[in-house]
JSON list of C-alpha atoms in Angstrom, two decimals:
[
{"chain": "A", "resi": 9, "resn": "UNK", "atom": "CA", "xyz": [0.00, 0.00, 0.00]},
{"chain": "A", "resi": 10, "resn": "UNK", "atom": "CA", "xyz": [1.27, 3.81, -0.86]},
{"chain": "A", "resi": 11, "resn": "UNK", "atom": "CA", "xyz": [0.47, 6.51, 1.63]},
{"chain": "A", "resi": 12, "resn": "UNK", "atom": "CA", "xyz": [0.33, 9.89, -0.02]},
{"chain": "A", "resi": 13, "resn": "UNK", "atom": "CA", "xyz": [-0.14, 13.26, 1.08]},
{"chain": "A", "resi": 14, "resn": "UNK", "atom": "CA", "xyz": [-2.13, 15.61, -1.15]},
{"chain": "A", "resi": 15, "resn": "UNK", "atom": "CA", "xyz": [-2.56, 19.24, -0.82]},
{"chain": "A", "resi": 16, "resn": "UNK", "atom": "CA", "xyz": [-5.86, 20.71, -1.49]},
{"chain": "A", "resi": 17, "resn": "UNK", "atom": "CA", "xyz": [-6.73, 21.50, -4.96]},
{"chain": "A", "resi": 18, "resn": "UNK", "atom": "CA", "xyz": [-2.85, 20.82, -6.27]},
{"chain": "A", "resi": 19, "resn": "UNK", "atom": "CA", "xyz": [-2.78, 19.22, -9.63]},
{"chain": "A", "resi": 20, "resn": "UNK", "atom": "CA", "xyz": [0.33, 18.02, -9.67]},
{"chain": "A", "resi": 21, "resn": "UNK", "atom": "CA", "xyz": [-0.17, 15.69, -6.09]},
{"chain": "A", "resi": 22, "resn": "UNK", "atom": "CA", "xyz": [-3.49, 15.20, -7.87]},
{"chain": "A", "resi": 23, "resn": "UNK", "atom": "CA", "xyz": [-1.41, 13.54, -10.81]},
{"chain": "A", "resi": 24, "resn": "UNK", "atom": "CA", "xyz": [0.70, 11.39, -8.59]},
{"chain": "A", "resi": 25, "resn": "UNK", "atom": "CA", "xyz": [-1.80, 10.23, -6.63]},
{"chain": "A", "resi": 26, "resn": "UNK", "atom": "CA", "xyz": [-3.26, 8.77, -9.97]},
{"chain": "A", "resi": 27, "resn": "UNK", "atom": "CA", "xyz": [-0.43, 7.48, -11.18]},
{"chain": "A", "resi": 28, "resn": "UNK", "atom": "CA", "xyz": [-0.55, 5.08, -8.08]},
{"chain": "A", "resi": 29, "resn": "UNK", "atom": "CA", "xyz": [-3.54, 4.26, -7.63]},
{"chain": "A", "resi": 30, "resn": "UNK", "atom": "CA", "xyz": [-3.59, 3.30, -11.60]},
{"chain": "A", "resi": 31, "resn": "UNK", "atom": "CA", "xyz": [-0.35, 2.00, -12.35]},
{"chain": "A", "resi": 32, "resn": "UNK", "atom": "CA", "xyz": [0.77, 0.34, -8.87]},
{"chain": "A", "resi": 33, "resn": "UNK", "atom": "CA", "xyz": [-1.57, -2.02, -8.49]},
{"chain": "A", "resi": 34, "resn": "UNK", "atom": "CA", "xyz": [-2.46, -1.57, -5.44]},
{"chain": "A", "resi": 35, "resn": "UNK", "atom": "CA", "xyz": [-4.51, 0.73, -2.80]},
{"chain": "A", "resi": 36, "resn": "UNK", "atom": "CA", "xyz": [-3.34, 4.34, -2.06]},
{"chain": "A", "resi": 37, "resn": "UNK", "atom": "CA", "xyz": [-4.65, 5.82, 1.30]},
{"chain": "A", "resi": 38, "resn": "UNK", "atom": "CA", "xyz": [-4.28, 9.29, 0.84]},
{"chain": "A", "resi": 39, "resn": "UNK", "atom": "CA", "xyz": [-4.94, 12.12, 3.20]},
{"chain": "A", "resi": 40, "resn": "UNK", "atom": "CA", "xyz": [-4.67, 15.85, 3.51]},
{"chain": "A", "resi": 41, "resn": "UNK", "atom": "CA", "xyz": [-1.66, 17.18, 3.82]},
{"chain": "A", "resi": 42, "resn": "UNK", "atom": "CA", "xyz": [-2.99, 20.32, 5.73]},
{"chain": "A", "resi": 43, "resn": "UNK", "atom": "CA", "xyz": [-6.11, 18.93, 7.43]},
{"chain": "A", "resi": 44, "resn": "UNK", "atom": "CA", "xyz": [-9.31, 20.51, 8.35]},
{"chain": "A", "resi": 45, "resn": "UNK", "atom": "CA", "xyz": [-9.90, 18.82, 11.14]},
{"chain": "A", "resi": 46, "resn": "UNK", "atom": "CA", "xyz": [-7.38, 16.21, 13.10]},
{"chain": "A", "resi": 47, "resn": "UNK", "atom": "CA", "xyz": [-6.55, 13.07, 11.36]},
{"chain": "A", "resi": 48, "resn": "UNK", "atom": "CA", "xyz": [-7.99, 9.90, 13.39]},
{"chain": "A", "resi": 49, "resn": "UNK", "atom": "CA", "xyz": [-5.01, 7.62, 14.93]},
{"chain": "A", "resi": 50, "resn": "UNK", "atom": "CA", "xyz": [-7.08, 4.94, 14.32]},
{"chain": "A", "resi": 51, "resn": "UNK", "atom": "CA", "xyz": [-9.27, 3.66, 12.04]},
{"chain": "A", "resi": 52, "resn": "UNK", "atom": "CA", "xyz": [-12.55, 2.63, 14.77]},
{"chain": "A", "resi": 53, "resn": "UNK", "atom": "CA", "xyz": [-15.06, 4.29, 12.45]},
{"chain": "A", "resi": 54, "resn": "UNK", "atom": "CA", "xyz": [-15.02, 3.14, 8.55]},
{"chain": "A", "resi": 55, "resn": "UNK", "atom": "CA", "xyz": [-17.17, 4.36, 5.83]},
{"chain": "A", "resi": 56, "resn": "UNK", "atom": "CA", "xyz": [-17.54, 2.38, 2.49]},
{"chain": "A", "resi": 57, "resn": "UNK", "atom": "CA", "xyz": [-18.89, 4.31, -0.16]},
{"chain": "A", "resi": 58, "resn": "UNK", "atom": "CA", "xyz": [-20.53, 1.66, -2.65]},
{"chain": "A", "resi": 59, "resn": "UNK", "atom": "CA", "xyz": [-22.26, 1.45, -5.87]},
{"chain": "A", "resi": 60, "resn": "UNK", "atom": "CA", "xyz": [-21.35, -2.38, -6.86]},
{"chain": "A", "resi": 61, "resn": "UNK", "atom": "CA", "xyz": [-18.96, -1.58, -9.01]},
{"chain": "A", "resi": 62, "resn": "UNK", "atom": "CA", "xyz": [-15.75, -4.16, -9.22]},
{"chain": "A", "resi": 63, "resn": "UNK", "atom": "CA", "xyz": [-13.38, -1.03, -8.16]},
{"chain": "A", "resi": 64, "resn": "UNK", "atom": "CA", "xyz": [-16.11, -0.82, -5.18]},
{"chain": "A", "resi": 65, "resn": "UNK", "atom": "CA", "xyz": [-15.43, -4.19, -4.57]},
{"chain": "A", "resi": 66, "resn": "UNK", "atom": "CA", "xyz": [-11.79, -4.25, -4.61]},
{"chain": "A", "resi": 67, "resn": "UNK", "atom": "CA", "xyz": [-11.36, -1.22, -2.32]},
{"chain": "A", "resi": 68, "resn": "UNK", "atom": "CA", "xyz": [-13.59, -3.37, 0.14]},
{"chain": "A", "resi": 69, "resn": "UNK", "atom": "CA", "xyz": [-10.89, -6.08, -0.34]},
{"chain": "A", "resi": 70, "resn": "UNK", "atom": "CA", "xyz": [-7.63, -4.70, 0.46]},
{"chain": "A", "resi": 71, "resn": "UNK", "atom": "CA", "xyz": [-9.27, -2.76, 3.15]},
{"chain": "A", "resi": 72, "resn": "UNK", "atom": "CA", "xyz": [-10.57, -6.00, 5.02]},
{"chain": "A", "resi": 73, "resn": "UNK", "atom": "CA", "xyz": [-7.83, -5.73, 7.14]},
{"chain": "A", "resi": 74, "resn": "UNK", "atom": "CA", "xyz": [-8.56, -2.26, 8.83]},
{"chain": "A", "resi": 75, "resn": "UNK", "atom": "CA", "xyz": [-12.53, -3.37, 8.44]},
{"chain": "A", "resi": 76, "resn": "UNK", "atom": "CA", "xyz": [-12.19, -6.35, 10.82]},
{"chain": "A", "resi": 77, "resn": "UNK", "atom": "CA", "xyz": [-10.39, -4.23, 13.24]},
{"chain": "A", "resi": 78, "resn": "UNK", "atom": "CA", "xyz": [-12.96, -1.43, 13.22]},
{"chain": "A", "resi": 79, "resn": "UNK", "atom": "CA", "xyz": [-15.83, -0.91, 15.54]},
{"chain": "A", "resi": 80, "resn": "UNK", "atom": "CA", "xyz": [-18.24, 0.18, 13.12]},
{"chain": "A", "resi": 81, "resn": "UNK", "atom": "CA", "xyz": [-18.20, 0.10, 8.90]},
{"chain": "A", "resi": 82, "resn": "UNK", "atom": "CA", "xyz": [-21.16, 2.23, 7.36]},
{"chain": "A", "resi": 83, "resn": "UNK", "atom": "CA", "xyz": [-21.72, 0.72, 4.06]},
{"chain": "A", "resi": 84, "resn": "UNK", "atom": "CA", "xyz": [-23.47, 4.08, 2.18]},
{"chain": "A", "resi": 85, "resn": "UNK", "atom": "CA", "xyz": [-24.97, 4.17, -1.54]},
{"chain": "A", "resi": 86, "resn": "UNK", "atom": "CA", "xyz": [-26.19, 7.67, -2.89]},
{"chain": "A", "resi": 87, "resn": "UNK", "atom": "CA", "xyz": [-29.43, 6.39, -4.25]},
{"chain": "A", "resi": 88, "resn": "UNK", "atom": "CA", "xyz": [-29.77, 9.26, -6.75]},
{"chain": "A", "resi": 89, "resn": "UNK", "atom": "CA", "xyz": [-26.40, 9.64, -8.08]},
{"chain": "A", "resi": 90, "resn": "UNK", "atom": "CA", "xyz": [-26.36, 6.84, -10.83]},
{"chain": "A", "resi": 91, "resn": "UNK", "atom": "CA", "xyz": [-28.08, 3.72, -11.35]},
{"chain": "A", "resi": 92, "resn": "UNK", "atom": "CA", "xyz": [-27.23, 1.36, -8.58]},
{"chain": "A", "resi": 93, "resn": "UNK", "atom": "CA", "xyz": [-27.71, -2.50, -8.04]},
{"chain": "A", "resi": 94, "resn": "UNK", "atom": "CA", "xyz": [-30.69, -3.04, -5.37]},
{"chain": "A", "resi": 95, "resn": "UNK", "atom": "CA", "xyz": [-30.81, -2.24, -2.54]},
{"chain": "A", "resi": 96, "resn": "UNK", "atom": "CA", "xyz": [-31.08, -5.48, -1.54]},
{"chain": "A", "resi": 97, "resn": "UNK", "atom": "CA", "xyz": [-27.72, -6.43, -2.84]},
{"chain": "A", "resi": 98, "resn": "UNK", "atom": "CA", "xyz": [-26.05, -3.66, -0.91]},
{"chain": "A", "resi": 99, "resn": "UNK", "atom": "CA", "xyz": [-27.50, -5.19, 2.41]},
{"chain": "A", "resi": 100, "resn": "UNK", "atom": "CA", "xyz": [-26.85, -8.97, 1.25]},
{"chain": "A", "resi": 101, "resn": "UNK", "atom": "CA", "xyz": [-22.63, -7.27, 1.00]},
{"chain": "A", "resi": 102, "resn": "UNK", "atom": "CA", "xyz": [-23.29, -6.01, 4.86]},
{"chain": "A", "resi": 103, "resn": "UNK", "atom": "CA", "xyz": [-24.25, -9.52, 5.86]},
{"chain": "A", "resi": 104, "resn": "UNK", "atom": "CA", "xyz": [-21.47, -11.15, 4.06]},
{"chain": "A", "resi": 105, "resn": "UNK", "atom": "CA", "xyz": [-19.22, -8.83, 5.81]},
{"chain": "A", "resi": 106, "resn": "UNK", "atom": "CA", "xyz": [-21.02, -9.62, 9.20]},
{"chain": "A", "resi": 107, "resn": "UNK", "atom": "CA", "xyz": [-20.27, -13.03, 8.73]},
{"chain": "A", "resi": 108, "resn": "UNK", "atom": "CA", "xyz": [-16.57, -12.69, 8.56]},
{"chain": "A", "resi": 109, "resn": "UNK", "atom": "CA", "xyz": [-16.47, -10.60, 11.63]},
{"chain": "A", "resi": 110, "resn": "UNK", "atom": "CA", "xyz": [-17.25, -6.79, 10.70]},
{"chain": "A", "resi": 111, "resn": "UNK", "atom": "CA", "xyz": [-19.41, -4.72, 12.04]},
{"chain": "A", "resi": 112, "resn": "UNK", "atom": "CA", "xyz": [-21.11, -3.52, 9.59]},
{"chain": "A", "resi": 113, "resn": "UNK", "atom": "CA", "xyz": [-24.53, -1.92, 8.41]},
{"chain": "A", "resi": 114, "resn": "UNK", "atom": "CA", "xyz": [-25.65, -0.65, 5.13]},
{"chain": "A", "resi": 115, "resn": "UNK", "atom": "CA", "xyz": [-27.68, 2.16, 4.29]},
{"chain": "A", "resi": 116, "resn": "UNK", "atom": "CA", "xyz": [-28.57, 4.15, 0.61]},
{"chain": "A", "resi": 117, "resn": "UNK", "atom": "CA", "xyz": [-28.87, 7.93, 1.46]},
{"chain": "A", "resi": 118, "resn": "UNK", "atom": "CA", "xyz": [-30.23, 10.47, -0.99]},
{"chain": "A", "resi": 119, "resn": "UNK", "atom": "CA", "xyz": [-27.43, 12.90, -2.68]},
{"chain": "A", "resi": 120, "resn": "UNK", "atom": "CA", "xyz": [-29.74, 15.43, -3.59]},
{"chain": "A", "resi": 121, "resn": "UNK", "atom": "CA", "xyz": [-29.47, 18.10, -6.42]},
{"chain": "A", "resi": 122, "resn": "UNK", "atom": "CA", "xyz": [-27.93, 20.60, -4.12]},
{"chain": "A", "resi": 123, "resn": "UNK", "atom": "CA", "xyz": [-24.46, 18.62, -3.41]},
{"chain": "A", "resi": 124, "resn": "UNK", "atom": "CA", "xyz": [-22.21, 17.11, -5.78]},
{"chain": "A", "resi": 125, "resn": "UNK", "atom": "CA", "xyz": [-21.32, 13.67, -5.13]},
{"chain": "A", "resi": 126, "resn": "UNK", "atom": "CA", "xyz": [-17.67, 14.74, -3.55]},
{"chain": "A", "resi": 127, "resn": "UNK", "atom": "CA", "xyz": [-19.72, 17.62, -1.67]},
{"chain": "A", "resi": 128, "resn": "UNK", "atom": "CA", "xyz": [-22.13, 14.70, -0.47]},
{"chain": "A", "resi": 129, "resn": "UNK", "atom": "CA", "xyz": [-19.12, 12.30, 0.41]},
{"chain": "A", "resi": 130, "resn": "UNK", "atom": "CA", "xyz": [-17.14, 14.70, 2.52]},
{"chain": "A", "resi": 131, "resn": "UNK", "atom": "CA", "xyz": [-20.59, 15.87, 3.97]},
{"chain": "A", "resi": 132, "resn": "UNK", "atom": "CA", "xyz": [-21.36, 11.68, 4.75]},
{"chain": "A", "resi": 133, "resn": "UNK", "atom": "CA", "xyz": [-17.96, 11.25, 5.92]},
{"chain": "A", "resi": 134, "resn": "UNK", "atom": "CA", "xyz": [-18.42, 14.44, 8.61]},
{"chain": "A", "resi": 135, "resn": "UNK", "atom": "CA", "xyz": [-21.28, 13.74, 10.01]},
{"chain": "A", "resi": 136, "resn": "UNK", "atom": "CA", "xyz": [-20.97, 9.91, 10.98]},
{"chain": "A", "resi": 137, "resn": "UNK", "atom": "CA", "xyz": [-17.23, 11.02, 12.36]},
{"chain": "A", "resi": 138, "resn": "UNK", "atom": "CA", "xyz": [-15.38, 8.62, 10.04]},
{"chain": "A", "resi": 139, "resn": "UNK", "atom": "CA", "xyz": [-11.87, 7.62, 10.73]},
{"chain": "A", "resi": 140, "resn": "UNK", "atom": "CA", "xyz": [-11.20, 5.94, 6.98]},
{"chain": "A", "resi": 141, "resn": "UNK", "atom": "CA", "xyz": [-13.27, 6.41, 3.82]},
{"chain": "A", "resi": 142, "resn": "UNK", "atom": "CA", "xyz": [-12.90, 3.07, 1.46]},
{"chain": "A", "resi": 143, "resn": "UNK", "atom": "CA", "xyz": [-13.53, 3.36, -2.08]},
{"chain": "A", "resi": 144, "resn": "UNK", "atom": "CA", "xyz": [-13.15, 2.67, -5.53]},
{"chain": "A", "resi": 145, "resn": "UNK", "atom": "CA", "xyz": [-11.41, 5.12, -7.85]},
{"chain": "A", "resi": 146, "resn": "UNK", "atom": "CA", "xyz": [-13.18, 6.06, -10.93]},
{"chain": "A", "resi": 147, "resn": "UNK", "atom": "CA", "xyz": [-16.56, 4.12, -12.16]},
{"chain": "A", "resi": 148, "resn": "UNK", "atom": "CA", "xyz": [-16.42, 6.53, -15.18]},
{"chain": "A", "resi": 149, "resn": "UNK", "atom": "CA", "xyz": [-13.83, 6.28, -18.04]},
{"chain": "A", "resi": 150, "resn": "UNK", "atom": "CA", "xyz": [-10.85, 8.74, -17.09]},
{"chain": "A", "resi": 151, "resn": "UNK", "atom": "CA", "xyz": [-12.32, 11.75, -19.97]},
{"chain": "A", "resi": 152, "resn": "UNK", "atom": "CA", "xyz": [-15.73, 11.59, -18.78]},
{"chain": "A", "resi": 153, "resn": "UNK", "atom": "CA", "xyz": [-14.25, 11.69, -14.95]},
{"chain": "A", "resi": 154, "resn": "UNK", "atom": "CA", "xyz": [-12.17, 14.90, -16.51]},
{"chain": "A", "resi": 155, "resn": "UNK", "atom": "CA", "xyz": [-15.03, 16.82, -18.27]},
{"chain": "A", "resi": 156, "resn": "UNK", "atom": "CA", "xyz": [-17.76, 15.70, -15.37]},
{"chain": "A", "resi": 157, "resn": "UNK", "atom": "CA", "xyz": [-16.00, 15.69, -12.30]},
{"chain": "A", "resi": 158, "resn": "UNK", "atom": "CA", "xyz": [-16.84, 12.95, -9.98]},
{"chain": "A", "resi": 159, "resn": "UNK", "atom": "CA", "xyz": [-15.69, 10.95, -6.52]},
{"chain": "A", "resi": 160, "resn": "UNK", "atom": "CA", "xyz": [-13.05, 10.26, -7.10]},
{"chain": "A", "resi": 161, "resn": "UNK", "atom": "CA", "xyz": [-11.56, 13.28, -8.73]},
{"chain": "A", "resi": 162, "resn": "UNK", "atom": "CA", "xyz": [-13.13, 15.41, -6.18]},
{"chain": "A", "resi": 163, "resn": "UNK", "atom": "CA", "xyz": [-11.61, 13.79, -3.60]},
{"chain": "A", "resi": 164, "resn": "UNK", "atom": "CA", "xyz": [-8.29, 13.88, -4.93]},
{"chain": "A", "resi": 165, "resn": "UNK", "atom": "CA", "xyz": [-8.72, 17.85, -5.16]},
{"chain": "A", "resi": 166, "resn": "UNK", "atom": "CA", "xyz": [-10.17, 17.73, -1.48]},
{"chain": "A", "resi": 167, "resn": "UNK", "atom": "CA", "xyz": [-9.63, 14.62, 0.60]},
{"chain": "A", "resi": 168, "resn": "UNK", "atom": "CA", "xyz": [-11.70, 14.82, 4.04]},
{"chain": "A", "resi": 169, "resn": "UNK", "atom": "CA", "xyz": [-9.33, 12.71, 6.08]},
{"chain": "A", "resi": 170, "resn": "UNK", "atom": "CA", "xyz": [-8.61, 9.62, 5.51]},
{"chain": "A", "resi": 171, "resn": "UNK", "atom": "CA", "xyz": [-9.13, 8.02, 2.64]},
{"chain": "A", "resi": 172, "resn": "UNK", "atom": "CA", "xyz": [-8.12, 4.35, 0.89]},
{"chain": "A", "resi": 173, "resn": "UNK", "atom": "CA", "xyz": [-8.90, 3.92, -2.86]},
{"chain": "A", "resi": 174, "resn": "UNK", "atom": "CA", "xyz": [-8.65, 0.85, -5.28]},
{"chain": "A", "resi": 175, "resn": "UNK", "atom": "CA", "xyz": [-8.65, 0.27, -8.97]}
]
């Protein structure tokens, strides 16, 4: 695993951070190098931000490690961000994770017109007090992530703590 620093809205720790997490092959937790609130020591409180995809999937993976040791894992889906697999699937992945020993709940939330989905992530991550965001880096093709934005890009510009992403 990499561990990167990235300074807010820096293109250039923006571009390495990329570069790791799609050419290394494996997960980069990244975090603000000039946070806006304290960093967590520990990772006790885990969110998951999920929408089935296989990068979702992976990022769940290589962070089992941290997820077994936490005391709580919030599974969240923005239910009006994209199409998303049922609902029902997202709580069948909480029980499978239950099983092996997390903690873990699931829950879809609605985004809402008025945030963006990195405005709505940061906001998630904030108000459940989460140590370590898991997720997967770019559902989108890299262009469309360019000209549209999205998660993963926008938390690369503005990480809200913690944060451990897989392609």
């Amino acid at each position: 695993m990499a561990v990167l620093p990235v300074r807010r809205d820096d293109s250039h720790h923006q571009e390495i951070a990329e570069r790791l997490i799609f050419e290394s092959g494996r997960p980069v937790l990244i975090f603000p190098e000039r946070p806006a609130r304290p960093l967590a020591g520990s990772f006790a409180n885990i969110a998951v931000a999920w929408d089935g995809s296989r990068p979702a999937a992976r990022a769940v993976g290589d962070a089992m490690p941290f997820l077994r040791r936490a005391s709580h894992v919030r599974i969240f889906s923005a239910t009006d961000d994209k199409p998303m697999p049922s609902a029902a699937r997202g709580r069948e992945f909480a029980q499978q994770l239950t099983s092996e020993g997390v903690d873990a709940i699931y829950e879809e939330v609605k985004k809402t017109d008025q945030h963006t989905i990195g405005s709505f992530i940061e906001n998630y991550v904030a108000a459940h007090n989460s140590d370590l965001l898991v997720m997967g880096a770019y559902g989108h093709s890299k262009l469309r992530e360019f000209i549209l934005g999205g998660a993963t890009r926008s938390v690369l510009m503005n990480p809200p703590g913690w944060i451990m992403l897989s392609h």
